[in-house]
Short mmCIF file of C-alpha atoms in Angstrom, two decimals:
data_model
loop_
_atom_site.label_atom_id
_atom_site.label_comp_id
_atom_site.label_asym_id
_atom_site.label_seq_id
_atom_site.Cartn_x
_atom_site.Cartn_y
_atom_site.Cartn_z
CA MET A 5 -22.53 -51.70 63.27
CA VAL A 6 -22.78 -52.81 66.88
CA PHE A 7 -25.90 -54.95 66.39
CA ASP A 8 -24.56 -56.46 63.17
CA LEU A 9 -21.25 -57.47 64.75
CA LEU A 10 -22.90 -58.97 67.82
CA LEU A 11 -25.30 -61.00 65.68
CA ILE A 12 -22.45 -62.27 63.50
CA ALA A 13 -20.38 -63.15 66.59
CA LEU A 14 -23.36 -65.02 68.05
CA ALA A 15 -23.75 -67.02 64.83
CA ILE A 16 -20.03 -67.87 64.89
CA THR A 17 -19.96 -69.00 68.51
CA LEU A 18 -23.04 -71.19 68.00
CA ASP A 19 -21.64 -72.87 64.90
CA PRO A 20 -21.71 -76.56 65.87
CA LEU A 21 -18.92 -77.87 63.62
CA PRO A 22 -15.96 -76.12 65.32
CA LEU A 23 -17.43 -76.80 68.75
CA MET A 24 -17.79 -80.53 68.03
CA ALA A 25 -14.17 -80.72 66.89
CA PHE A 26 -13.10 -78.76 69.98
CA VAL A 27 -14.88 -81.23 72.26
CA LEU A 28 -12.95 -84.12 70.69
CA LEU A 29 -9.68 -82.25 71.16
CA VAL A 30 -10.19 -81.48 74.85
CA SER A 31 -11.33 -85.06 75.46
CA SER A 32 -8.09 -86.52 74.10
CA ALA A 33 -4.60 -86.74 75.61
CA ARG A 34 -3.24 -83.33 76.67
CA GLY A 35 -6.69 -81.98 75.85
CA VAL A 36 -6.39 -78.81 77.94
CA TRP A 37 -3.29 -77.67 76.04
CA LYS A 38 -4.81 -78.63 72.70
CA GLY A 39 -7.92 -76.63 73.55
CA LEU A 40 -5.82 -73.62 74.52
CA VAL A 41 -3.89 -73.73 71.23
CA PHE A 42 -7.15 -74.14 69.32
CA ILE A 43 -8.56 -71.02 71.01
CA LEU A 44 -5.38 -69.05 70.26
CA GLY A 45 -5.56 -70.01 66.59
CA TRP A 46 -9.27 -69.19 66.56
CA LEU A 47 -8.68 -65.72 68.03
CA ALA A 48 -5.72 -65.09 65.74
CA CYS A 49 -8.03 -65.34 62.73
CA PHE A 50 -10.33 -62.61 64.10
CA VAL A 51 -7.47 -60.35 65.13
CA GLY A 52 -5.75 -60.76 61.76
CA VAL A 53 -8.91 -60.00 59.77
CA ILE A 54 -9.76 -56.95 61.87
CA ALA A 55 -6.17 -55.66 61.63
CA ILE A 56 -6.19 -56.00 57.83
CA VAL A 57 -9.51 -54.17 57.51
CA LEU A 58 -8.43 -51.32 59.81
CA ALA A 59 -5.12 -51.03 57.96
CA VAL A 60 -6.97 -50.65 54.66
CA THR A 61 -9.53 -48.14 55.95
CA GLY A 62 -7.12 -46.27 58.22
CA GLY A 63 -9.56 -46.65 61.10
CA GLN A 64 -12.07 -44.29 59.46
CA PRO A 65 -15.33 -45.34 57.77
CA PRO A 66 -15.78 -44.34 54.11
CA ALA A 67 -17.84 -41.26 53.35
CA PRO A 68 -21.51 -41.93 52.53
CA LYS A 69 -22.38 -42.23 48.82
CA SER A 70 -18.69 -42.39 47.92
CA PRO A 71 -17.28 -45.10 45.62
CA PRO A 72 -15.62 -46.93 48.56
CA SER A 73 -18.89 -46.86 50.48
CA THR A 74 -20.78 -48.20 47.48
CA GLY A 75 -18.18 -50.93 47.00
CA VAL A 76 -18.56 -51.99 50.63
CA LEU A 77 -22.35 -52.17 50.24
CA VAL A 78 -21.99 -54.28 47.09
CA ALA A 79 -19.57 -56.63 48.86
CA LYS A 80 -21.96 -56.88 51.79
CA LEU A 81 -24.82 -57.67 49.39
CA VAL A 82 -22.82 -60.43 47.67
CA ILE A 83 -21.82 -62.03 50.97
CA GLY A 84 -25.39 -61.83 52.26
CA VAL A 85 -26.83 -63.46 49.13
CA LEU A 86 -24.20 -66.21 49.26
CA LEU A 87 -25.02 -66.94 52.89
CA VAL A 88 -28.74 -67.14 52.10
CA VAL A 89 -28.11 -69.44 49.14
CA TYR A 90 -25.81 -71.65 51.20
CA GLY A 91 -28.34 -71.86 54.04
CA ALA A 92 -31.15 -72.73 51.63
CA HIS A 93 -28.95 -75.37 49.98
CA ARG A 94 -28.15 -77.01 53.32
CA HIS A 95 -31.83 -76.96 54.26
CA ARG A 96 -32.90 -78.54 50.96
CA ARG A 97 -30.23 -81.22 51.21
CA ARG A 98 -31.30 -82.04 54.77
CA ARG A 99 -34.91 -82.44 53.66
CA GLN A 100 -33.90 -84.67 50.75
CA ARG A 101 -31.85 -86.85 53.04
CA ARG A 102 -34.72 -87.09 55.52
CA ASP A 103 -37.22 -87.97 52.78
CA GLY A 104 -34.82 -90.59 51.43
CA GLU A 105 -34.64 -92.26 54.82
CA ARG A 106 -38.44 -92.44 55.01
CA THR A 107 -38.84 -93.90 51.49
CA PRO A 108 -38.91 -97.75 51.44
CA SER A 109 -36.11 -99.43 49.58
CA GLY A 110 -38.48 -101.01 47.07
CA THR A 111 -41.48 -103.31 46.62
CA ALA A 112 -41.36 -107.03 46.10
CA ALA A 113 -41.97 -106.62 42.37
CA ASP A 114 -38.96 -104.30 42.02
CA ARG A 115 -36.55 -106.60 43.81
CA PRO A 116 -34.41 -108.90 41.63
CA ARG A 117 -35.42 -112.56 41.64
CA SER A 118 -32.91 -115.22 42.50
CA PRO A 119 -32.60 -118.05 39.94
CA THR A 120 -34.33 -121.32 40.87
CA ALA A 121 -34.49 -124.78 39.41
CA SER A 122 -37.97 -124.17 38.02
CA ASP A 123 -36.79 -121.23 35.96
CA PRO A 124 -36.34 -122.49 32.36
CA SER A 125 -33.70 -119.84 31.68
CA VAL A 126 -31.38 -121.44 34.20
CA VAL A 127 -29.20 -124.18 32.76
CA SER A 128 -27.57 -126.53 35.21
CA ARG A 129 -23.85 -126.76 34.89
CA SER A 130 -21.73 -129.52 36.25
CA PRO A 131 -18.63 -128.46 38.10
CA GLU A 132 -15.44 -128.68 36.10
CA PRO A 133 -12.99 -131.26 37.42
CA ALA A 134 -9.95 -129.90 39.10
CA GLU A 135 -6.65 -130.41 37.36
CA PRO A 136 -4.34 -132.79 39.16
CA ALA A 137 -1.13 -131.47 40.54
CA GLY A 138 1.74 -131.39 38.09
CA THR A 139 -0.37 -131.13 34.90
CA THR A 140 -0.33 -127.38 34.53
CA GLY A 141 3.03 -127.37 32.81
CA ARG A 142 4.78 -125.26 35.43
CA ASP A 143 6.68 -125.83 38.60
CA ASP A 144 4.25 -125.22 41.48
CA SER A 145 7.09 -125.18 43.99
CA ALA A 146 8.73 -122.14 42.37
CA PRO A 147 7.91 -118.90 44.14
CA SER A 148 5.71 -116.54 42.19
CA PRO A 149 6.57 -112.87 41.78
CA GLY A 150 5.40 -110.78 44.71
CA SER A 151 5.23 -113.78 47.09
CA ALA A 152 6.23 -113.83 50.73
CA GLN A 153 9.87 -114.48 49.75
CA ASP A 154 10.01 -111.10 47.96
CA PRO A 155 8.09 -108.62 50.20
CA PRO A 156 7.14 -105.30 48.57
CA ARG A 157 8.88 -102.18 49.74
CA ARG A 158 6.79 -99.86 51.88
CA LYS A 159 6.70 -96.20 51.04
CA ARG A 160 7.30 -93.82 53.87
CA SER A 161 4.34 -91.45 54.28
CA ARG A 162 4.28 -88.23 56.26
CA PRO A 163 2.09 -88.38 59.39
CA SER A 164 -1.32 -86.81 58.94
CA LEU A 165 -2.71 -84.02 61.08
CA GLY A 166 -5.04 -86.43 62.88
CA ALA A 167 -2.19 -88.83 63.62
CA MET A 168 -0.10 -86.00 65.07
CA LEU A 169 -2.98 -84.97 67.32
CA ASP A 170 -3.50 -88.58 68.43
CA ARG A 171 0.16 -88.76 69.47
CA GLY A 172 -0.33 -85.75 71.73
CA ALA A 173 1.02 -82.94 69.55
CA ILE A 174 -0.67 -79.68 70.51
CA TRP A 175 0.38 -77.16 67.84
CA PRO A 176 -1.59 -78.79 64.98
CA ALA A 177 -4.73 -77.81 66.92
CA ALA A 178 -4.17 -74.23 65.74
CA GLY A 179 -4.34 -75.43 62.14
CA VAL A 180 -7.60 -77.22 62.90
CA ALA A 181 -9.01 -73.95 64.26
CA VAL A 182 -8.09 -72.07 61.10
CA PHE A 183 -9.51 -74.81 58.89
CA LEU A 184 -12.83 -74.99 60.78
CA GLN A 185 -13.29 -71.24 60.96
CA PRO A 186 -16.68 -70.25 59.43
CA TRP A 187 -15.07 -67.98 56.87
CA GLY A 188 -18.36 -66.91 55.35
CA LEU A 189 -19.44 -65.38 58.66
CA VAL A 190 -15.96 -63.98 59.22
CA ALA A 191 -16.18 -62.24 55.84
CA ALA A 192 -19.53 -60.80 56.90
CA GLY A 193 -17.86 -59.45 60.03
CA ALA A 194 -15.00 -58.01 57.97
CA VAL A 195 -17.25 -55.91 55.72
CA THR A 196 -19.05 -54.70 58.84
CA VAL A 197 -15.79 -53.65 60.53
CA VAL A 198 -15.21 -51.29 57.58
CA GLU A 199 -17.69 -48.95 59.29
CA ALA A 200 -15.57 -48.82 62.47
CA ASN A 201 -14.21 -45.47 63.64
CA THR A 202 -11.20 -46.17 65.80
CA SER A 203 -11.05 -42.61 67.11
CA HIS A 204 -13.75 -43.59 69.62
CA THR A 205 -12.98 -45.82 72.59
CA SER A 206 -16.36 -47.49 72.26
CA THR A 207 -15.31 -48.89 68.87
CA TRP A 208 -12.43 -50.80 70.43
CA LEU A 209 -14.78 -52.15 73.08
CA VAL A 210 -17.17 -53.35 70.37
CA LEU A 211 -14.35 -55.07 68.48
CA PHE A 212 -13.12 -56.69 71.68
CA GLY A 213 -16.67 -57.82 72.46
CA PHE A 214 -16.98 -59.28 68.97
CA CYS A 215 -13.86 -61.42 69.42
CA LEU A 216 -14.90 -62.44 72.94
CA LEU A 217 -18.47 -63.39 71.98
CA ALA A 218 -17.32 -65.30 68.89
CA THR A 219 -15.07 -67.40 71.16
CA ALA A 220 -17.43 -67.65 74.15
CA SER A 221 -18.55 -71.25 73.58
CA LEU A 222 -14.95 -72.48 73.22
CA LEU A 223 -13.84 -70.56 76.32
CA ALA A 224 -16.73 -72.01 78.33
CA ALA A 225 -15.85 -75.57 77.31
CA GLU A 226 -12.15 -75.00 78.07
CA LEU A 227 -12.87 -73.59 81.53
CA TYR A 228 -15.24 -76.47 82.27
CA VAL A 229 -12.53 -78.99 81.41
CA VAL A 230 -10.00 -77.15 83.58
CA LEU A 231 -12.27 -76.79 86.60
CA ARG A 232 -14.17 -80.11 86.44
CA PRO A 233 -12.07 -82.50 84.32
CA ALA A 234 -13.74 -85.72 85.48
CA ARG A 235 -17.29 -84.54 84.91
CA ALA A 236 -16.61 -82.36 81.87
CA GLN A 237 -15.49 -85.09 79.46
CA ALA A 238 -18.67 -87.17 79.76
CA ARG A 239 -20.98 -84.16 79.56
CA LEU A 240 -19.16 -82.55 76.67
CA LEU A 241 -19.24 -85.78 74.68
CA ALA A 242 -22.97 -86.05 75.36
CA LEU A 243 -23.35 -82.44 74.22
CA ARG A 244 -21.42 -83.27 71.06
CA GLY A 245 -23.87 -86.08 70.29
CA TRP A 246 -26.79 -83.69 70.67
CA MET A 247 -25.10 -81.08 68.48
CA GLU A 248 -24.36 -83.67 65.81
CA ALA A 249 -28.09 -84.41 65.57
CA HIS A 250 -29.01 -80.70 65.32
CA ALA A 251 -25.99 -79.31 63.48
CA GLN A 252 -27.77 -78.76 60.17
CA GLN A 253 -30.58 -76.72 61.74
CA ALA A 254 -28.09 -74.46 63.54
CA ILE A 255 -26.00 -73.86 60.41
CA VAL A 256 -29.08 -73.10 58.30
CA LEU A 257 -30.51 -70.72 60.90
CA GLY A 258 -27.26 -68.82 61.37
CA CYS A 259 -26.60 -68.43 57.65
CA LEU A 260 -30.15 -67.29 56.91
CA LEU A 261 -30.27 -64.75 59.75
CA VAL A 262 -26.92 -63.14 58.95
CA GLY A 263 -27.46 -63.37 55.19
CA LEU A 264 -30.90 -61.75 55.28
CA LEU A 265 -29.63 -58.99 57.58
CA LEU A 266 -26.71 -58.14 55.30
CA THR A 267 -28.83 -58.37 52.16
CA GLY A 268 -31.58 -56.12 53.54
CA LYS A 269 -29.23 -53.44 54.91
CA SER A 270 -27.10 -53.36 51.78
CA ILE A 271 -30.12 -53.04 49.48
CA TYR A 272 -31.45 -50.24 51.68
CA GLY A 273 -28.10 -48.47 51.55
CA LEU A 274 -27.80 -48.81 47.77
CA THR A 275 -31.33 -47.63 47.00
CA GLY A 276 -31.72 -45.08 49.81
#
């Protein structure tokens, strides 16, 4: 369980999508407070999931070869297969996009020809004369419906989450953290926590280490902004640009590693 949880936590903390959003938050107005709220919302997800799992299991792992143990192995197998399929799908889509960028847009024979005077299918048309004013049978001076004299009523819309963050609101950052949580990896961690035995102190240390490692990249960025605010913003934005160029590779690698690990261990447990 220890190795599985640490690997899952490492895949979560290296997920580039939440980290890129976090960099934008800490680089905006009141960024330190937004980053702190983001981290609190991020940690609350882990604590809530672990608390639910321990409440269901009672802090004791299921007996080997029992129906609950078999159900956990099946759930672990399903999550592992889904992670592998998702990683392979992201990899295939990235390759298709890269191949599409390398393919030329088309040859000269495939491009549509513009009509010319030498083309016999083109018939010259003389421009129609414009109607003089006052011959249309209507009063041109009368205002038309929907003109400037009758402005349309504007509907009041609720401010979006991004607009609230731009205005300096800090609490919506917790919602962003919940939304960007890699729930597939969190589910993998949840089925692994089922094996936890809370009667041992080492189990609590492992669970604490899981939460800490899964949040390590966010904590490092937050501390950097607090300690070196002038230098941190430029470097974190440069880091975000690098992560944006390599985000797909990181997501594919993390999903494949965790998915293959869960799939292999669950198959071994079901057939052993």
